[in-house]
XYZ file of C-alpha atoms in Angstrom:
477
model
C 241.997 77.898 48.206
C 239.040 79.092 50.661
C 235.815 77.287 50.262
C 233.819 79.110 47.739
C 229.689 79.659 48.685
C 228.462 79.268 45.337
C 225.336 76.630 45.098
C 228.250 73.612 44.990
C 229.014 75.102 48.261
C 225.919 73.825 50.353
C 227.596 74.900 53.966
C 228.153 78.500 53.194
C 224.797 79.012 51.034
C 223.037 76.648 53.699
C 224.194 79.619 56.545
C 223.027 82.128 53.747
C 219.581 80.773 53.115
C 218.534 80.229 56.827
C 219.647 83.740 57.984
C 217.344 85.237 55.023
C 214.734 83.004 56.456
C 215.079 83.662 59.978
C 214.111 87.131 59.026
C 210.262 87.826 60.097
C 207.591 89.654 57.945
C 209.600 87.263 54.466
C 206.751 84.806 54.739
C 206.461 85.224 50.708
C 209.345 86.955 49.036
C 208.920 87.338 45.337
C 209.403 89.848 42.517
C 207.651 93.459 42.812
C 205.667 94.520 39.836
C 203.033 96.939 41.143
C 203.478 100.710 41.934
C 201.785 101.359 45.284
C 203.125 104.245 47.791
C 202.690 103.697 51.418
C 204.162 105.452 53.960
C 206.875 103.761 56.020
C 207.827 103.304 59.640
C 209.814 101.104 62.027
C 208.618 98.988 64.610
C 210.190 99.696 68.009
C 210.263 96.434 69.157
C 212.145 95.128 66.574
C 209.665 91.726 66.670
C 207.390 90.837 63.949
C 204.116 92.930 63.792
C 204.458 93.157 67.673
C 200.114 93.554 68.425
C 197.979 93.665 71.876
C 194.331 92.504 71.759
C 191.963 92.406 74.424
C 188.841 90.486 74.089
C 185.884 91.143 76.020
C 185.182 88.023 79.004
C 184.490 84.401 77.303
C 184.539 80.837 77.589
C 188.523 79.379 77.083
C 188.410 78.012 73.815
C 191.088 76.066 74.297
C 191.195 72.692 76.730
C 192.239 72.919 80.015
C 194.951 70.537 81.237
C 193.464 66.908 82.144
C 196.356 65.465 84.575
C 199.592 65.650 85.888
C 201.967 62.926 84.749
C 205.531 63.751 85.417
C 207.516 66.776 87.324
C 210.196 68.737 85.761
C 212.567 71.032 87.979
C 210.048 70.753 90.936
C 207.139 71.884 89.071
C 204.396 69.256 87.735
C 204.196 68.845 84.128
C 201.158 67.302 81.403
C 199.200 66.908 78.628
C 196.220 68.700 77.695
C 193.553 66.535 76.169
C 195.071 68.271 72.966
C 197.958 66.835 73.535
C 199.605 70.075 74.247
C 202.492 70.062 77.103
C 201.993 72.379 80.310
C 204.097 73.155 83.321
C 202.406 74.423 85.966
C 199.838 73.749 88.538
C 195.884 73.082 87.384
C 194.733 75.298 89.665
C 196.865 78.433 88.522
C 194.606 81.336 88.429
C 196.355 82.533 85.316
C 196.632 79.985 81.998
C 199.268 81.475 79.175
C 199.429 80.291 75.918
C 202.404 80.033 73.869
C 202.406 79.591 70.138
C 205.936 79.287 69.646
C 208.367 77.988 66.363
C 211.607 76.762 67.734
C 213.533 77.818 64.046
C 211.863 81.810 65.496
C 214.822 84.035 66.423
C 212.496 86.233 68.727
C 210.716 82.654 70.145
C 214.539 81.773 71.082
C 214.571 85.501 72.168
C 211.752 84.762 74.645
C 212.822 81.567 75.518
C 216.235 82.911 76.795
C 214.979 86.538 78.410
C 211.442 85.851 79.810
C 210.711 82.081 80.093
C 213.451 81.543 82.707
C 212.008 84.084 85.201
C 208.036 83.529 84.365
C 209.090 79.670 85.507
C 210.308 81.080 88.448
C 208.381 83.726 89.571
C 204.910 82.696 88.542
C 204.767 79.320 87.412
C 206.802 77.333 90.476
C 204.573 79.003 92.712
C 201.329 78.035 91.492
C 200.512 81.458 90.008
C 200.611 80.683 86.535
C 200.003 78.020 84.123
C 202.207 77.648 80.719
C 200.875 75.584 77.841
C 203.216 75.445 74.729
C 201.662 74.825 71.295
C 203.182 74.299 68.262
C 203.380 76.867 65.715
C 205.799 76.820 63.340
C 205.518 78.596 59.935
C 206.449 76.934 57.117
C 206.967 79.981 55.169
C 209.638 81.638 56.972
C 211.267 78.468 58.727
C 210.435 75.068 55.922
C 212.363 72.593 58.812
C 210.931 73.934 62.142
C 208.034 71.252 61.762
C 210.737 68.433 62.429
C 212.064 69.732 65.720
C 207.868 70.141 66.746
C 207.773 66.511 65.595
C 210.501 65.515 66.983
C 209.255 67.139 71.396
C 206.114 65.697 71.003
C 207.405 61.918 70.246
C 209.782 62.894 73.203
C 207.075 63.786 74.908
C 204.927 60.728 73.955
C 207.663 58.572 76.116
C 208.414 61.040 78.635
C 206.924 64.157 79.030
C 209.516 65.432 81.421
C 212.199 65.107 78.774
C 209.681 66.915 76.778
C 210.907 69.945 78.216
C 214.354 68.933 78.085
C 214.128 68.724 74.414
C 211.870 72.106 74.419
C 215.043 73.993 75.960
C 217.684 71.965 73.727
C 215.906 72.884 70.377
C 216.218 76.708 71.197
C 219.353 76.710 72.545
C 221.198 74.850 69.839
C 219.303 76.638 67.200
C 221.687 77.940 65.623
C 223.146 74.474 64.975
C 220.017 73.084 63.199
C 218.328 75.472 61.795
C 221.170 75.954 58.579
C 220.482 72.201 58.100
C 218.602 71.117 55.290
C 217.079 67.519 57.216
C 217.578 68.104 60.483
C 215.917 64.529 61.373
C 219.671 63.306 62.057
C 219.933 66.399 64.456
C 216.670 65.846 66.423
C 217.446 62.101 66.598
C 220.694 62.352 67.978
C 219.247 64.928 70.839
C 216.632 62.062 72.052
C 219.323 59.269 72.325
C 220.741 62.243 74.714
C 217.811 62.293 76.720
C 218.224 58.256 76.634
C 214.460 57.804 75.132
C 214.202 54.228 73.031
C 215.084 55.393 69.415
C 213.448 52.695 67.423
C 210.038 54.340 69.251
C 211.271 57.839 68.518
C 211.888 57.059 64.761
C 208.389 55.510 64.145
C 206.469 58.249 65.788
C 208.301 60.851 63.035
C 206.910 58.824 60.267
C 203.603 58.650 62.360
C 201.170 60.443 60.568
C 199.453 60.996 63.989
C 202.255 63.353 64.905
C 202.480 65.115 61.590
C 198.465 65.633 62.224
C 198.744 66.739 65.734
C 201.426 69.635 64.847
C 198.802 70.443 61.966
C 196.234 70.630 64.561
C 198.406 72.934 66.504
C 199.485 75.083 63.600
C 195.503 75.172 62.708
C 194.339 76.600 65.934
C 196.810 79.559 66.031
C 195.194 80.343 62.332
C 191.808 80.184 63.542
C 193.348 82.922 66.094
C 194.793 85.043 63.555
C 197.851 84.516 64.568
C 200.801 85.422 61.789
C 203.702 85.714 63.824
C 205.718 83.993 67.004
C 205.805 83.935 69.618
C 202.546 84.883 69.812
C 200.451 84.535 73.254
C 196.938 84.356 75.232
C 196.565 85.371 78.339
C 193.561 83.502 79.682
C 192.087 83.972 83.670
C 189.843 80.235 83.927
C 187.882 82.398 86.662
C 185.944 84.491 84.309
C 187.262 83.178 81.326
C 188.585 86.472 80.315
C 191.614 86.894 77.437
C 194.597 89.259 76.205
C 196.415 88.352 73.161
C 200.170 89.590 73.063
C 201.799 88.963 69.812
C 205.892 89.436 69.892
C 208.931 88.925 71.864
C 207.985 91.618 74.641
C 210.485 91.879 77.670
C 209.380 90.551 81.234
C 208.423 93.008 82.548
C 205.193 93.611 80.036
C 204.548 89.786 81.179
C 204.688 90.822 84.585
C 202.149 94.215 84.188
C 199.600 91.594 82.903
C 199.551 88.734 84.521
C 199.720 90.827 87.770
C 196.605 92.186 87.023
C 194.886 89.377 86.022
C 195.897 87.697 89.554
C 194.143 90.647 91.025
C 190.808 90.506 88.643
C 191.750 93.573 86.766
C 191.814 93.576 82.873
C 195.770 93.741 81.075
C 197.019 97.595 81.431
C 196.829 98.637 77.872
C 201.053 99.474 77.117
C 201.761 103.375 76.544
C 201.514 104.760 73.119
C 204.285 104.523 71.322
C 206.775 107.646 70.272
C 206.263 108.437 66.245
C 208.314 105.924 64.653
C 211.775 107.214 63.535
C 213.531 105.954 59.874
C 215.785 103.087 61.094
C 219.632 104.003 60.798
C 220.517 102.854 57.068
C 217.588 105.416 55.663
C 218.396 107.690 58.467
C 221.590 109.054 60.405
C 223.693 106.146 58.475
C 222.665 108.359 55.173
C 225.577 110.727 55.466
C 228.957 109.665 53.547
C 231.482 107.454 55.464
C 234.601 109.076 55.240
C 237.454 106.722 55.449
C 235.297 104.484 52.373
C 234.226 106.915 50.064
C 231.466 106.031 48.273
C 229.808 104.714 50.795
C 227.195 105.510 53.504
C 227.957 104.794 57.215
C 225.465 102.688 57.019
C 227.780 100.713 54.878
C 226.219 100.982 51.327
C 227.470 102.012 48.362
C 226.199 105.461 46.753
C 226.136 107.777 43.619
C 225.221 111.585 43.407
C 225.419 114.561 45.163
C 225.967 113.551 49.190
C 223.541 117.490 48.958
C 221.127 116.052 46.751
C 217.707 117.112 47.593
C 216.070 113.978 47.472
C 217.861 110.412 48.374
C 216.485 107.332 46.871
C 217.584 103.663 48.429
C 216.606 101.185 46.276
C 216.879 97.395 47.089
C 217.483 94.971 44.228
C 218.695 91.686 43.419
C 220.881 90.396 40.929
C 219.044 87.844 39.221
C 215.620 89.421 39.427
C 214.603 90.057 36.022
C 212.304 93.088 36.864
C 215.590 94.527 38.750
C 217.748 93.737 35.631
C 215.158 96.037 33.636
C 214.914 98.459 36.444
C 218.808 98.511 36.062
C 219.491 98.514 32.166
C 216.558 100.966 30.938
C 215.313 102.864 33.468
C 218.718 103.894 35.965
C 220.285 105.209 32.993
C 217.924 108.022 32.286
C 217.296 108.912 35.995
C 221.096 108.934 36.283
C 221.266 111.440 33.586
C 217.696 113.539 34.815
C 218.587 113.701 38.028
C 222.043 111.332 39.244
C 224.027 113.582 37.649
C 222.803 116.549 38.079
C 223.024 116.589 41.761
C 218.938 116.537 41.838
C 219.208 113.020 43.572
C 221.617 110.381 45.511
C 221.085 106.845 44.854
C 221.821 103.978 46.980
C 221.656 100.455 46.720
C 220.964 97.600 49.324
C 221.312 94.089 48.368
C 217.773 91.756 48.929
C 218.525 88.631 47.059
C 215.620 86.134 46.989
C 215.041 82.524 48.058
C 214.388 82.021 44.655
C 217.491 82.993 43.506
C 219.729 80.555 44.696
C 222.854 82.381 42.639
C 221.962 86.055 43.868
C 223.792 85.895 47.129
C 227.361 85.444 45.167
C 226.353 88.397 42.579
C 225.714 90.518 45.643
C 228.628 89.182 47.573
C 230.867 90.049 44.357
C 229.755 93.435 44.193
C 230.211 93.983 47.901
C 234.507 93.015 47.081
C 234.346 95.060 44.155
C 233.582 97.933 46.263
C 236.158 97.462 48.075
C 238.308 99.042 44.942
C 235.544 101.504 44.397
C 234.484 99.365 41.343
C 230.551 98.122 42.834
C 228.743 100.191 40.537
C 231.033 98.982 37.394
C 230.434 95.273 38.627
C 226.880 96.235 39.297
C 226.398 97.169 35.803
C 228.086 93.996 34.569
C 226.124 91.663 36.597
C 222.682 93.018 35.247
C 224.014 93.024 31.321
C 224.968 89.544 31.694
C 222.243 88.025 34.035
C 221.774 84.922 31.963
C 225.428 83.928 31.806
C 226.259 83.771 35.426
C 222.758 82.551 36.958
C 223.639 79.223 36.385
C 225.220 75.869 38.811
C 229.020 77.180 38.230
C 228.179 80.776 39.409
C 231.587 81.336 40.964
C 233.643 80.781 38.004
C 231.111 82.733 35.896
C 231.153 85.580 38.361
C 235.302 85.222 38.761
C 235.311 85.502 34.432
C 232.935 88.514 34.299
C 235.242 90.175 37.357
C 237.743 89.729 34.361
C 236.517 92.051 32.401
C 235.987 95.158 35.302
C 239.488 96.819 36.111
C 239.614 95.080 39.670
C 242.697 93.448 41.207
C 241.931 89.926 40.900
C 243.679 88.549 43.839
C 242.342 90.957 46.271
C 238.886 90.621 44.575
C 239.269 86.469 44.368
C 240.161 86.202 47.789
C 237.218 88.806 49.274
C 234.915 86.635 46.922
C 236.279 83.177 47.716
C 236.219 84.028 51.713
C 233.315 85.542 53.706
C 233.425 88.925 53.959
C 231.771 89.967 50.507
C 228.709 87.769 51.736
C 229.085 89.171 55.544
C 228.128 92.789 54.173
C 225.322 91.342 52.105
C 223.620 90.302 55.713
C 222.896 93.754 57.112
C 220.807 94.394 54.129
C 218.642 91.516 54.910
C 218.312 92.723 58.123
C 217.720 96.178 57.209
C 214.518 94.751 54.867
C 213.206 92.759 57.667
C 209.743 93.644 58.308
C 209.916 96.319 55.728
C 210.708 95.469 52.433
C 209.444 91.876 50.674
C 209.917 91.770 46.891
C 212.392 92.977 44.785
C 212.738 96.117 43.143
C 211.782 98.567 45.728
C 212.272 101.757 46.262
C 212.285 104.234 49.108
C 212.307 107.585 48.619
C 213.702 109.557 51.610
C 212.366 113.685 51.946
C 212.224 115.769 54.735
C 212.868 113.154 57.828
C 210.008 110.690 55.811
C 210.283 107.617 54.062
C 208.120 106.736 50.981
C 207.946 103.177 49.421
C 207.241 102.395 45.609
C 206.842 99.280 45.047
C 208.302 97.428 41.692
C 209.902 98.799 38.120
C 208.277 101.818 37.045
C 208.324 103.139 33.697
C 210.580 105.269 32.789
C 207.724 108.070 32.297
C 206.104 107.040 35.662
C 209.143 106.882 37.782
C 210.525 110.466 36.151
C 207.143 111.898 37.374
C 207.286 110.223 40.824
C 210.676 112.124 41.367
C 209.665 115.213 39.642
C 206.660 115.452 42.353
C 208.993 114.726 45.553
C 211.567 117.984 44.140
C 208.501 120.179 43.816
C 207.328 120.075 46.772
C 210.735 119.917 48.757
C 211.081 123.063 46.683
C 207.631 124.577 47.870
C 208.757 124.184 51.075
C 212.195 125.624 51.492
C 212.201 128.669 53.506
């Protein structure tokens, strides 16, 4: 039999739980009770709250390198007084700043797109100075502080392999960051850059190194900083700055520091077009046809595919405020306006970090679908939340299956494997940056998106929809 990914399955829920929080903008996920509307968009950059800031000419308020102590690749590497690691020469006209989380998808982003060429083009020939300070957020990424621990008691031996270990942490992170202690991990990368171990282990119990990464972590919050990689631009000359928060491609590096090497302030970037609905609230809307009942976008539906208004709503099974979202309010706006064609509801799976047996509900609705059975599964999961939310949640979800018409071996063997919980990811995805607490709901007129936050009452939520049909109405031709 195939591994199942219930919580006595720590490998498979392990992979689960770090891809939900390698997702940026789910710094605090939690249950959504309010009722606020707020227009929605998309970030083009696809990095979290990408931001420019330009700040008028000031004195660097952070340290300037104090000597050289080591060379790695041909270029000279330090310490600030900090204790922050450069590379770079000390008489760069250009400093830039990195506050960086190695666990960061877009800081391994950077590190693999635009670090390589801003060593080569700017920093190996003198042009540009690179300071790296920790940043890791504990929110989105709980283990990221041991790998920041872990380079700067490398770099308290060597601070050449300092760098070594800087490039080793993003480039195997996808081999530490679904562990749950990844001291062993770290550990075994020093011995590989032949550092003395017994030293290694003592500074990660050092309460000096815990306080420097604090240190760190406490400067880029006196910055305002809220997401990585985030950066300063600083020119020592004038002691001018420009912030750039997000994983922008080289060539936005290269429009600024160029004109900082030639005294000019950062070229503001163009305006951006309008933002666009992403794909799953947009073109992915329209029916699939070889999986009916589904979206292209890959999510299951009910209603009219003509419905004047389309309503996604993302849920999780073991929220309580989804379960009475799902039990006493979806069954009168099926009948109001479900049924009558009025409205086509779709639903995306967000299970929360603090439900550690939502992922296998939403996985076991994903196979169900498969036999055009989610919404009967659906329905099940919600009437018997209490049963199944418990340590045996695969055999509780494989007895309730029982009890839906489904073939049990093709269901057992979609819910025992992967693919149920491979078509939960895309929904994670989908919520990144958008959607943070669980139940939400986007309402989807006329090319526009529209977020309400939380279970309505039935009353309230009735009235919301009634308002959206009006005016669509109003403004047919």
């Amino acid at each position: 039999m195939k591994k199942r990914f219930s919580t006595s399955s720590q490998s498979a829920v392990a992979l689960f739980l770090t891809t939900m929080l390698l997702l940026a903008g789910f710094a605090a996920l939690g249950e959504g009770v309010g009722s606020s509307i707020v227009a929605q968009s998309s970030s083009p950059t696809g990095t979290p709250s990408p931001t420019q800031r330009q700040t008028p000419p000031a004195a660097p308020s952070t340290a300037t390198p104090v000597q050289v102590v080591a060379t790695f690749q041909g270029i000279a590497a330090g310490l600030t007084a900090e204790g922050n690691p450069f590379l770079g020469s000390l008489d760069a006209a250009v400093v830039l700043h990195e506050y960086s989380d190695y666990l960061c998808p877009f800081c391994a982003r950077h590190f693999r797109e635009t670090y390589p060429l801003l060593l080569e083009n700017y920093v190996a020939s003198g042009d540009l100075l690179l300071v790296f300070h920790d940043f890791p957020l504990a929110s989105l990424h709980p283990t990221a502080y041991i790998g920041h621990r872990a380079a700067r008691c490398v770099a308290a031996q060597d601070v050449a392999a300092y760098w070594t270990m800087h490039d080793l942490l993003f480039e195997r992170q996808n081999e530490w960051n679904r562990l749950s202690n990844p001291t062993a991990f770290v550990t075994a990368l020093a011995r590989e850059l032949e550092v003395d171990v017994d030293v290694f282990a003592a500074c990660m119990d050092s309460d000096d190194t815990a306080a420097a990464v604090e240190a760190s972590i406490v400067d880029g919050d006196a910055r305002g900083f809220n997401a990585t990689p985030s950066f300063v631009f600083e020119r020592p000359a004038d002691g001018y700055t420009f912030e750039l928060i997000g994983a922008y491609p080289y060539s936005r590096f290269t429009e600024v520091i160029d004109a900082l090497l030639a005294g000019e302030d950062a070229p503001a970037e163009p305006t951006p077009e309008p933002p666009q609905l992403p794909y799953w609230a947009g073109e992915g809307l329209a029916p699939d046809p070889d999986r009916p009942g589904f979206t292209l976008a890959g999510d299951p539906y009910k209603g009219s595919e003509d419905a004047l208004l389309t309503i996604v709503e993302f849920s999780d099974f073991q929220c309580p405020a989804c379960a009475t979202h799902a039990l006493d309010v979806q069954p009168v706006l099926d009948k109001q306006f479900v049924k009558t064609g009025k409205v086509r509801w779709i639903f995306k799976n967000l299970p929360l970090r603090m439900h550690p047996q939502a992922p296998a509900a939403a996985a076991a609705a994903e196979c169900a679908g498969d036999q055009g059975m989610f919404w009967e599964l659906h329905d099940r999961l919600f009437e018997t939340q209490e049963h199944w939310t418990v340590e045996g949640v695969d055999d509780e979800i494989m007895s309730l299956a029982r009890t839906v018409e489904l073939d049990l071996e093709s269901f057992e063997s979609c819910f025992m494997g992967r693919s149920g919980l491979e078509r939960v990811l895309p929904d994670l995805y989908d919520a990144a940056g958008i959607i943070s607490s669980t139940p939400t709901f986007v309402i989807i007129a006329e090319g526009a998106g529209t977020i309400v936050n939380g279970a309505q009452q039935v009353n309230t939520f009735t009235e919301i929809i009634d308002a959206f049909i009006r005016r669509i109405e109003t403004n047919k031709p």
